[in-house]
Amino acid sequence: MAQIKSTHNPGNHDLYWLIASFASVLALHVAYLHNWVSLVMAGFAGWRLMVARNGWVMPRLAILIPITLAAAIGIAVSYHGLFGRDASVALFAIMLSLKLMETHTQRDYIIVIFLGYFLAANAFLFNQSIAMGIFMAVPITLLTATLVGVNHPNGALDWRFKAKTASMLLTQALPLMLIFFVLFPRLPQPLWGVPQDAYSGMTGLSDNMALGNISKLSLSGATAFRVEFQGKPPAKNQLYWRGPVLTTYDGRTWRINSYSINGIGINNIQKDQLPEGLVTTGTVSKYTVTLEPHNKQWLLMLDMPTAIPPEAMITAELQVISKEPVRTRMRYEASSSFNYTLQAAGLSEREQRIDLQLPKNRNPKTLALAESWKNQSPENIVNTALKMYREEPFVYTLSPPPLGENAMDDFLFTTRRGFCEHYSSSFVYLMRAAGVPARVVTGYLGGEINPNDNYMIVRQSDAHAWAEVWLQNRGWVRIDPTGAVSPDRIELGVAESVNDSEALPLLSRRDYPLLRKLYLQWDAVNNGWNQWVLGYNQDRQLQLLRYLTGNNFSWQDLVIALFALVTASLLALSYFLLRSQKIRRDAIQKIYDQFLNKLSKAGLTRYKQEGPVDFSSRAVRRLPAQAKLIVQITDAYTQLRYASKISPAAIKAFKELVNSL
């Protein structure tokens, strides 16, 4: 491994630049580090400054080693180990700050600067927004300016020169960066992954639902996904985004059917083929979803999906899932039909057993109420239940009171205040108790059109739960009991349907129109960033190149083309650089050779191993009458030889000087 050769030791001015760069890198991470880690890092930077300003002795290893061990133990305790994204970045950051206490030479500074670049890039592990990308330009510019100052042989430089040089270097690199970004072949899968804890903070629907889960999720204003429709978006009351289908209940929590998710019942839909048991009529709605990562396998699609992404699967409950958890932003095309029948031919014995399952010895009042309905037809049982929700004093609220062991009894006969999960859960419970197969479906309801770019934003605050009942000759039918209590939730959205809307995130409400307008404009910019920067995957790359060239590229063609382009570019660049150097050196060397010939005729020949300055000294001693001119010619030759730029006038003056000898 080549070693970095130190040519001079940086001064305090270089240290100030290094500390400023370090502070800007720390600013990228401060929101994601424990407070004590940030404080310790700032403390080391301050300590290093005090050492420089006051001429203190740098701390010895006997001091630094215990500090290093204490920091590592602190990281292990705070982050429950030394592995994983959060712990690794924190440990790396604090070790880098410790390295400041060992910065003496140019080599030390360069190592810290390059580690600073790496730590800055690690910020994208936490945040990939456009704001982070813009802010990252600050530490990158400061680090580059520090690198310029540390490497310059003249020592202290004016800050404007450093900043200008760094900006110029980065600007020159931009075209190359863009070319590689657009053309460098994208791999279908990353070469490596980030630790599992990087996905632990993601929000979204779960594979189970206890009472209160959906209402808590509705308090988040985070974007769940964005949708671009081909044509006019469907009506608001048709925007049921189907997610996990929950079929088993233990008295506290509804859960997904493990048989479906583990393989049984999972099918791939072939092209132009509907899922088994699904019959549709009328037109379908086609759209493209850009799904935010949520660390689960759900792919949200409108009821009912008729075409799914190529790598996706669909369960027996028509729940679309990916093969792996969605841990990066995902874009897929899909289509759905609003007029359908599902499994109208009947349910298997196993399906009926699952969809009628209830826990034993729970909710006696609810069971008794459902028992009283059993003499009615299934359709009338459904209508009776909805009439109860509609006419009894039920309240739709984001703040339902806690429920006891018999949660359904408490809700239906005592509190009567709940969110969508309370109504869907109690409704399905009643249906099953009355002998009607039923299940809970979770997902999202509604969405907001962004007029700036004509796409729909669906937020976590749009999370919803509804029910499906199986009826003879009609199959699975969607029933939303929340609509019986609060019709506005279906037609207008959650913000218009609850009295306590102030609990909702600011961007989900309607009482700040100017703020919402600014947010939608900013979201349109972010959407473009997501689509064309973060979402620029292999498919997008090939799509763009096919559009630009009109050729049907494959990624193998792209690798060959890029290799040929880079090789040709490097060869052409090398040719022109070497050619210009040769031309410049030939002209100066030719004139200097004339000088050597003149001295040779005077009996003074330059040895092969003799440099121009040494030869000049020997020539001055031998030809004292020509001493002044010989020194002038040698000085002019060395200056031209190592000058970054040579003007034709300088070459002409050098030639006239040699001719005058």
XYZ file of C-alpha atoms in Angstrom:
661
model
C 0.000 0.000 0.000
C 1.415 3.324 -0.988
C 2.114 5.669 1.884
C 1.180 9.323 1.945
C 4.419 11.325 1.884
C 4.356 14.346 4.170
C 5.770 17.499 2.595
C 4.943 20.000 5.365
C 3.007 20.159 8.602
C -0.288 22.044 8.476
C -0.694 25.172 10.603
C -3.484 26.470 12.825
C -5.317 27.915 9.819
C -5.613 24.374 8.405
C -6.835 23.120 11.784
C -9.587 25.761 11.849
C -10.762 24.617 8.441
C -10.634 21.002 9.558
C -12.691 21.713 12.691
C -15.236 23.697 10.647
C -15.518 20.784 8.207
C -15.850 18.363 11.099
C -18.631 20.481 12.650
C -20.574 20.534 9.371
C -20.304 16.728 9.084
C -21.498 16.402 12.684
C -24.481 18.617 11.846
C -25.604 16.004 9.304
C -25.749 13.344 12.000
C -26.715 15.185 15.154
C -30.417 14.336 14.796
C -29.617 10.616 14.598
C -27.023 10.327 17.372
C -27.522 10.153 21.101
C -26.990 13.585 22.625
C -23.974 12.477 24.635
C -22.238 11.261 21.460
C -22.646 14.673 19.816
C -21.459 16.435 22.958
C -18.379 14.221 23.243
C -17.540 14.843 19.578
C -17.873 18.596 20.054
C -15.754 18.309 23.189
C -12.880 16.638 21.349
C -12.991 19.304 18.633
C -12.882 22.041 21.294
C -10.038 20.287 23.103
C -8.027 20.108 19.885
C -8.573 23.823 19.284
C -7.424 24.678 22.798
C -4.289 22.611 22.293
C -3.479 24.570 19.151
C -4.282 28.031 20.519
C -2.557 27.629 23.884
C 0.370 25.492 22.793
C -0.625 22.611 25.047
C 0.866 19.168 24.654
C -1.273 16.730 22.711
C -2.728 13.942 24.888
C -0.693 10.771 25.028
C -1.864 7.243 24.342
C -2.101 6.590 28.078
C -4.933 9.135 28.115
C -6.505 8.402 24.729
C -6.770 4.622 25.107
C -8.963 4.710 28.267
C -11.127 7.394 26.613
C -11.490 5.212 23.523
C -12.518 2.191 25.588
C -14.986 4.265 27.621
C -16.544 5.636 24.405
C -16.887 2.135 22.953
C -18.553 0.889 26.143
C -20.855 3.899 26.115
C -21.876 3.142 22.526
C -22.462 -0.523 23.354
C -24.685 0.390 26.300
C -26.605 3.172 24.544
C -27.193 1.215 21.330
C -27.372 -2.270 22.877
C -24.272 -3.456 21.037
C -21.609 -2.301 18.637
C -23.228 -3.654 15.477
C -26.048 -2.296 13.394
C -26.480 0.966 11.556
C -26.956 3.310 14.497
C -24.216 1.849 16.695
C -21.715 1.543 13.834
C -22.166 5.130 12.660
C -22.004 6.461 16.231
C -18.825 4.488 16.936
C -17.244 5.615 13.691
C -18.162 9.257 14.380
C -16.717 9.260 17.876
C -13.522 7.501 16.713
C -13.109 10.137 14.030
C -13.404 12.876 16.637
C -10.739 11.084 18.698
C -8.497 11.049 15.639
C -8.469 14.862 15.834
C -6.306 14.477 18.934
C -3.616 12.840 16.793
C -3.494 15.322 13.924
C 0.084 16.516 13.609
C 1.246 15.975 10.059
C -0.141 16.487 6.605
C -0.751 12.742 6.456
C -2.949 12.865 9.606
C -5.001 15.716 8.164
C -5.572 13.933 4.866
C -6.715 10.769 6.657
C -9.217 12.741 8.779
C -10.496 14.574 5.699
C -11.164 11.378 3.753
C -12.800 9.766 6.785
C -14.918 12.928 6.991
C -16.092 12.361 3.405
C -17.086 8.821 4.345
C -18.936 9.900 7.489
C -20.792 12.578 5.520
C -21.945 9.979 2.980
C -23.226 7.822 5.855
C -25.910 10.444 6.496
C -27.815 8.954 3.552
C -28.329 5.825 5.643
C -30.715 7.886 7.778
C -32.192 10.390 5.392
C -32.308 10.390 1.595
C -34.360 13.532 1.116
C -33.477 16.293 -1.314
C -32.850 18.616 1.660
C -30.173 16.257 2.948
C -28.601 16.106 -0.518
C -28.450 19.908 -0.704
C -27.096 20.317 2.821
C -24.423 17.677 2.187
C -22.817 20.073 -0.303
C -21.678 22.214 2.668
C -19.411 19.663 4.413
C -18.190 18.299 1.087
C -17.118 21.799 -0.008
C -15.487 22.547 3.360
C -13.623 19.228 3.381
C -12.390 19.843 -0.157
C -11.277 23.381 0.712
C -9.405 21.982 3.719
C -7.765 19.419 1.459
C -6.669 22.196 -0.904
C -5.114 24.163 1.956
C -3.369 21.169 3.488
C -1.798 20.174 0.175
C -0.710 23.628 -0.992
C 3.064 24.139 -0.570
C 2.672 27.835 0.209
C 1.087 27.176 3.608
C -1.595 29.664 4.669
C -3.955 30.580 1.864
C -6.667 33.168 1.642
C -10.054 31.591 2.497
C -11.523 32.914 -0.728
C -8.886 31.068 -2.738
C -9.612 27.799 -0.909
C -13.373 28.166 -1.240
C -13.102 29.126 -4.909
C -10.737 26.260 -5.706
C -12.890 23.728 -3.879
C -16.050 24.968 -5.588
C -14.321 24.871 -8.962
C -13.081 21.309 -8.414
C -16.529 20.102 -7.372
C -18.179 21.934 -10.260
C -15.758 20.321 -12.710
C -16.616 16.930 -11.244
C -20.375 17.441 -11.629
C -20.628 16.579 -15.363
C -18.638 13.402 -14.826
C -20.809 12.514 -11.837
C -23.990 13.051 -13.867
C -22.695 10.970 -16.769
C -21.861 8.091 -14.475
C -25.164 8.471 -12.622
C -27.153 8.206 -15.838
C -25.040 5.633 -17.679
C -23.382 3.458 -15.062
C -25.259 0.137 -15.180
C -27.715 -0.261 -12.319
C -27.757 -3.629 -10.627
C -31.137 -5.270 -10.011
C -30.145 -5.836 -6.379
C -27.587 -3.994 -4.198
C -24.204 -5.656 -3.651
C -24.651 -5.357 0.089
C -27.357 -4.386 2.534
C -27.530 -2.201 5.579
C -27.999 -3.724 9.048
C -31.494 -4.771 10.067
C -31.877 -2.005 12.646
C -31.857 0.525 9.805
C -35.447 -0.499 9.099
C -36.723 -0.620 12.671
C -38.118 2.925 12.681
C -40.283 2.570 9.588
C -43.990 3.210 10.037
C -46.878 1.532 8.315
C -49.459 -1.194 8.590
C -48.646 -4.254 10.615
C -49.552 -7.919 10.129
C -51.782 -7.666 13.190
C -54.273 -5.168 14.547
C -55.193 -4.511 18.150
C -57.761 -1.886 19.040
C -55.975 1.448 18.944
C -53.300 0.543 16.331
C -54.950 2.297 13.391
C -55.895 5.406 15.375
C -52.243 5.745 16.485
C -51.044 5.311 12.909
C -53.498 8.002 11.804
C -51.608 10.520 13.926
C -48.639 10.274 11.554
C -48.429 12.660 8.598
C -45.754 10.569 6.868
C -46.343 9.672 3.241
C -47.316 6.010 2.776
C -47.225 6.052 -1.034
C -47.892 8.196 -4.087
C -50.036 7.230 -7.055
C -50.164 8.352 -10.681
C -53.383 7.333 -12.433
C -53.716 6.738 -16.136
C -56.698 8.960 -16.741
C -59.148 10.373 -14.222
C -58.691 9.209 -10.616
C -61.540 7.101 -9.178
C -64.162 8.635 -6.903
C -63.125 9.142 -3.303
C -65.462 6.434 -2.001
C -63.734 3.913 -4.268
C -60.241 4.577 -2.962
C -59.931 1.536 -0.718
C -56.229 0.598 -0.802
C -56.122 -3.063 0.115
C -53.448 -4.159 2.584
C -53.162 -6.985 5.112
C -56.260 -9.177 5.417
C -56.735 -10.329 9.008
C -58.658 -13.531 9.632
C -57.716 -14.919 13.042
C -58.679 -13.339 16.373
C -57.515 -14.256 19.877
C -59.731 -11.868 21.812
C -57.243 -8.967 21.748
C -55.573 -8.948 18.352
C -56.527 -9.698 14.769
C -53.794 -11.441 12.790
C -53.010 -12.398 9.226
C -53.565 -16.019 8.176
C -50.131 -17.607 8.498
C -50.965 -20.284 5.928
C -51.343 -17.730 3.184
C -48.209 -15.789 3.983
C -46.095 -18.930 4.337
C -46.839 -20.234 0.901
C -50.202 -21.953 0.702
C -52.595 -19.870 -1.293
C -49.901 -17.658 -2.842
C -50.165 -17.413 -6.578
C -48.516 -15.526 -9.361
C -50.962 -13.923 -11.735
C -50.099 -14.601 -15.332
C -50.532 -11.886 -17.917
C -54.198 -11.273 -18.816
C -55.274 -13.755 -16.132
C -57.355 -12.804 -13.103
C -56.737 -14.271 -9.646
C -58.625 -17.462 -8.967
C -62.239 -16.830 -7.945
C -62.257 -13.199 -9.090
C -64.711 -12.102 -11.791
C -64.742 -8.473 -12.906
C -66.962 -6.366 -15.117
C -66.568 -2.902 -16.569
C -63.377 -0.949 -17.035
C -60.299 -1.202 -14.872
C -58.297 1.591 -13.353
C -54.570 1.576 -14.212
C -52.059 3.361 -12.040
C -48.439 3.479 -10.870
C -47.611 3.344 -7.165
C -44.414 4.675 -5.600
C -44.423 2.938 -2.244
C -42.379 4.260 0.669
C -40.306 1.611 2.488
C -42.163 0.068 5.437
C -40.177 -3.114 6.155
C -43.183 -5.339 5.403
C -44.209 -7.306 2.338
C -47.496 -5.513 1.622
C -47.986 -3.867 -1.743
C -50.966 -1.541 -1.541
C -53.452 -1.786 -4.416
C -57.019 -0.697 -4.938
C -59.838 -3.165 -4.329
C -59.744 -5.513 -6.286
C -56.353 -6.009 -7.924
C -56.544 -7.451 -11.433
C -52.874 -7.092 -12.432
C -49.920 -7.104 -10.071
C -46.192 -6.310 -10.460
C -44.105 -9.038 -12.161
C -42.176 -10.032 -9.036
C -45.166 -9.874 -6.686
C -47.498 -12.613 -5.452
C -51.106 -12.654 -4.334
C -52.582 -14.607 -1.445
C -55.879 -16.454 -1.312
C -57.377 -13.357 0.331
C -56.235 -11.237 -2.652
C -53.567 -9.515 -0.671
C -50.618 -8.540 -2.885
C -47.194 -9.119 -1.362
C -43.584 -8.840 -2.493
C -41.046 -11.640 -2.091
C -38.955 -9.567 0.298
C -39.841 -6.824 2.798
C -40.062 -3.416 1.158
C -36.953 -1.675 2.534
C -36.325 0.773 -0.264
C -38.694 3.000 -2.198
C -40.541 0.794 -4.702
C -42.331 1.730 -7.913
C -44.785 -0.630 -9.573
C -47.635 -0.603 -12.066
C -50.972 -2.175 -11.272
C -54.638 -2.210 -12.238
C -57.849 -2.782 -10.307
C -61.537 -3.244 -10.929
C -64.340 -1.776 -8.819
C -67.055 -4.098 -10.098
C -66.258 -7.643 -9.102
C -67.354 -10.836 -7.410
C -64.895 -12.873 -5.388
C -65.323 -16.547 -4.551
C -69.041 -16.438 -5.332
C -68.953 -20.190 -5.967
C -68.472 -20.876 -2.279
C -65.916 -21.320 0.482
C -64.067 -24.469 1.335
C -64.627 -26.128 4.700
C -61.259 -24.859 5.888
C -62.015 -21.292 4.756
C -65.391 -21.332 6.531
C -63.750 -22.578 9.715
C -61.189 -19.783 9.602
C -63.677 -17.039 8.736
C -66.105 -18.074 11.504
C -63.436 -18.515 14.192
C -63.933 -16.683 17.505
C -62.170 -16.984 20.867
C -63.970 -18.976 23.517
C -65.506 -17.538 26.676
C -65.323 -13.933 25.572
C -67.881 -11.142 25.060
C -71.117 -12.858 26.214
C -73.311 -9.798 25.472
C -72.086 -9.567 21.904
C -72.594 -13.274 21.364
C -76.127 -13.008 22.740
C -76.925 -10.090 20.432
C -75.643 -11.980 17.396
C -77.552 -15.094 18.477
C -80.787 -13.072 18.349
C -80.105 -12.259 14.689
C -79.561 -15.820 13.512
C -83.138 -16.261 12.320
C -82.506 -13.617 9.655
C -80.876 -14.006 6.262
C -77.161 -13.084 6.050
C -78.022 -9.911 4.099
C -80.505 -8.856 6.801
C -77.954 -9.629 9.533
C -75.527 -7.261 7.824
C -78.181 -4.564 7.502
C -79.305 -5.013 11.115
C -75.754 -4.493 12.352
C -75.240 -1.400 10.188
C -78.576 -0.004 11.387
C -77.407 -0.449 14.962
C -74.220 1.545 14.270
C -76.209 4.192 12.442
C -79.005 4.681 14.968
C -77.336 3.986 18.297
C -75.219 6.802 19.874
C -71.845 5.620 18.508
C -69.086 8.231 18.155
C -66.221 8.238 15.649
C -63.175 9.565 17.477
C -59.382 9.510 17.420
C -59.328 9.132 21.209
C -61.353 6.064 22.121
C -61.346 5.040 25.796
C -59.488 1.877 26.831
C -61.420 -1.375 26.817
C -61.361 -4.324 29.193
C -60.986 -8.076 28.818
C -64.300 -8.345 26.920
C -63.430 -5.578 24.512
C -66.382 -6.059 22.153
C -68.911 -5.988 24.987
C -67.292 -2.860 26.420
C -67.321 -1.089 23.070
C -70.784 -2.101 21.812
C -72.664 -1.715 25.116
C -70.693 0.758 27.237
C -68.212 3.201 25.644
C -69.517 3.303 22.032
C -66.613 5.568 21.114
C -64.098 4.225 18.663
C -62.051 4.566 15.496
C -62.316 2.455 12.346
C -60.630 -0.590 13.924
C -63.293 -0.647 16.661
C -66.134 -0.677 14.139
C -64.583 -3.182 11.744
C -63.545 -5.498 14.612
C -66.910 -5.445 16.357
C -68.758 -5.831 13.058
C -66.742 -8.890 12.013
C -67.151 -10.312 15.509
C -70.934 -9.911 15.299
C -71.062 -11.449 11.823
C -69.051 -14.483 12.825
C -71.131 -14.928 15.966
C -74.266 -14.798 13.802
C -72.844 -17.420 11.420
C -71.777 -15.131 8.552
C -68.130 -15.619 7.389
C -66.313 -12.348 7.780
C -62.785 -10.879 8.013
C -61.022 -7.590 8.687
C -59.163 -5.791 5.898
C -56.642 -3.082 6.712
C -55.201 -0.553 4.317
C -55.808 3.079 3.467
C -58.891 4.993 2.449
C -58.707 8.079 0.253
C -55.751 10.261 -0.684
C -55.083 13.829 -1.736
C -54.415 14.962 -5.290
C -51.380 17.226 -5.583
C -52.395 19.727 -8.288
C -48.758 20.714 -8.877
C -47.915 17.406 -10.509
C -51.302 15.651 -10.727
C -50.531 12.663 -8.520
C -52.164 11.392 -5.355
C -50.552 11.428 -1.904
C -51.711 8.779 0.542
C -50.498 9.385 4.083
C -50.358 7.197 7.154
C -53.180 9.359 8.521
C -55.378 7.787 5.796
C -54.938 4.338 7.383
C -58.240 2.521 7.656
C -59.841 -0.804 8.490
C -63.016 -2.235 7.053
C -64.784 -5.590 6.837
C -65.617 -8.221 4.245
C -68.490 -10.673 4.591
C -69.155 -13.696 2.454
C -72.722 -13.858 1.075
C -74.310 -16.618 -0.960
C -74.048 -16.011 -4.755
C -72.263 -12.692 -4.150
C -69.017 -13.916 -2.647
C -66.889 -11.579 -0.556
C -68.549 -8.174 -0.202
C -66.843 -5.108 1.267
C -68.752 -3.571 4.190
C -67.436 -0.452 5.907
C -69.271 -0.049 9.249
C -67.339 3.187 9.896
C -69.410 4.713 7.077
C -72.596 3.925 9.017
C -71.333 5.984 11.960
C -69.486 8.703 10.031
C -70.360 8.888 6.298
C -67.954 11.836 5.933
C -65.020 9.508 6.571
C -65.808 7.703 3.325
C -66.726 10.712 1.210
C -64.420 13.444 2.523
C -61.633 11.958 4.627
C -60.606 11.595 8.231
C -59.990 15.321 8.850
C -63.638 16.185 8.058
C -65.123 13.276 9.973
C -63.750 13.565 13.522
C -64.496 16.305 16.034
C -61.014 16.072 17.537
C -59.179 16.727 14.233
C -56.584 18.867 16.035
C -54.959 15.562 17.039
C -54.251 14.811 13.388
C -50.921 15.832 11.829
C -50.883 19.400 10.563
C -50.624 18.432 6.902
C -53.671 16.156 7.117
C -55.898 19.005 8.255
C -57.615 21.708 6.238
C -57.205 24.716 8.546
C -53.855 25.981 7.185
C -54.425 26.469 3.433
C -51.238 28.498 2.790
C -49.085 25.981 4.632
C -50.725 23.146 2.737
C -50.114 24.895 -0.573
C -46.406 25.303 0.221
C -46.191 21.714 1.384
C -47.769 20.380 -1.819
C -45.285 22.365 -3.899
C -42.410 20.993 -1.854
C -43.841 17.460 -2.095
C -43.925 17.788 -5.900
C -40.198 18.583 -5.836
C -39.577 15.651 -3.507
C -41.603 13.389 -5.754
C -39.385 14.303 -8.709
C -36.306 13.593 -6.563
C -37.777 10.215 -5.576
C -38.716 9.280 -9.125
C -35.553 10.333 -10.949
C -32.785 10.194 -8.342
C -33.620 7.744 -5.561
C -35.888 5.687 -7.795
C -33.501 5.629 -10.759
C -33.200 1.857 -10.881
C -32.309 -0.546 -13.677
C -35.772 -0.380 -15.239
C -35.792 3.419 -15.234
C -32.294 3.566 -16.678
C -33.120 1.234 -19.556
C -36.416 3.062 -20.110
C -34.601 6.408 -20.388
C -31.904 5.086 -22.730
C -34.444 3.382 -24.963
C -36.369 6.646 -25.133
C -33.248 8.674 -25.979
C -31.718 6.268 -28.486
C -34.706 4.396 -29.842
C -32.798 1.126 -29.344
C -33.821 -1.823 -27.245
C -30.944 -1.772 -24.727
C -30.166 -4.565 -22.295
C -27.992 -4.013 -19.244
C -25.256 -6.168 -20.844
C -25.211 -3.805 -23.836
C -24.939 -0.928 -21.405
C -21.905 -2.420 -19.645
C -20.097 -2.930 -22.972
C -21.019 0.550 -24.224
C -19.912 2.222 -21.001
C -16.614 0.307 -20.939
C -15.924 1.327 -24.542
C -16.882 4.945 -23.842
C -14.654 5.216 -20.761
C -11.715 3.569 -22.540
C -12.046 5.842 -25.572
C -12.372 8.916 -23.344
C -9.280 8.041 -21.324
C -7.230 7.342 -24.454
C -8.301 10.623 -26.062
C -7.604 12.576 -22.876
C -4.181 10.977 -22.472
C -3.283 11.726 -26.083
C -4.129 15.410 -25.856
C -2.424 15.860 -22.478
C 0.767 14.141 -23.575
C 0.711 15.911 -26.915
C 0.413 19.355 -25.343
C 3.149 18.575 -22.844
C 5.408 17.350 -25.614
C 4.830 20.421 -27.750
C 5.430 22.769 -24.851
C 8.568 20.984 -23.649
C 9.970 20.564 -27.152
C 9.919 24.305 -27.830
C 11.649 25.241 -24.564
C 14.077 22.327 -24.714
C 15.046 23.187 -28.287
C 16.036 26.718 -27.264
C 17.907 25.423 -24.211
C 19.757 22.929 -26.419
C 20.953 25.895 -28.520
C 22.318 27.401 -25.313
C 24.137 24.132 -24.523
C 25.570 23.994 -28.054
C 26.982 27.494 -27.741
C 28.708 26.604 -24.455
C 29.948 23.350 -25.961
C 31.637 25.297 -28.741
C 33.305 27.309 -25.983
C 34.681 24.036 -24.540
C 32.058 23.522 -21.804
C 29.885 20.423 -22.115
C 27.073 19.477 -19.705
C 27.341 16.076 -18.089
C 24.367 13.728 -18.456
C 23.808 13.559 -14.706
C 24.275 17.292 -14.242
C 21.203 19.458 -13.520
C 20.684 22.910 -15.107
C 21.535 24.809 -11.897
C 24.696 22.818 -11.205
C 25.776 23.194 -14.817
C 25.125 26.918 -14.593
C 27.351 27.188 -11.505
C 30.180 25.368 -13.272
C 29.728 27.474 -16.424
C 29.866 30.716 -14.405
C 33.202 29.648 -12.902
C 34.615 28.758 -16.328
C 33.178 31.749 -18.201
C 33.017 34.629 -15.704
C 32.588 37.199 -18.494
C 29.274 35.542 -19.440
C 28.205 34.817 -15.873
C 25.263 37.191 -15.690
C 23.758 36.005 -18.972
C 24.277 32.322 -18.129
C 22.430 32.773 -14.803
C 19.597 34.659 -16.529
C 19.207 31.917 -19.160
C 19.233 29.157 -16.521
C 16.660 30.961 -14.345
C 14.397 31.561 -17.331
C 14.703 27.910 -18.376
C 13.806 26.497 -14.931
C 10.874 28.865 -14.543
C 9.474 27.929 -17.941
C 10.146 24.285 -17.332
C 7.940 24.127 -14.243
C 5.399 26.819 -15.077
C 1.753 25.737 -15.206
C 1.070 28.119 -18.081
C 3.536 29.341 -20.721
C 2.754 32.267 -22.962
C 4.254 32.624 -26.458
C 5.815 35.945 -25.321
C 7.748 34.163 -22.575
C 9.128 31.623 -25.045
C 10.110 34.446 -27.395
C 11.909 36.333 -24.596
C 13.755 33.129 -23.634
C 14.845 32.627 -27.226
C 16.120 36.245 -27.504
C 18.066 35.760 -24.281
C 19.831 32.661 -25.659
C 20.530 34.399 -28.982
C 22.212 37.268 -27.156
C 24.812 34.895 -25.673
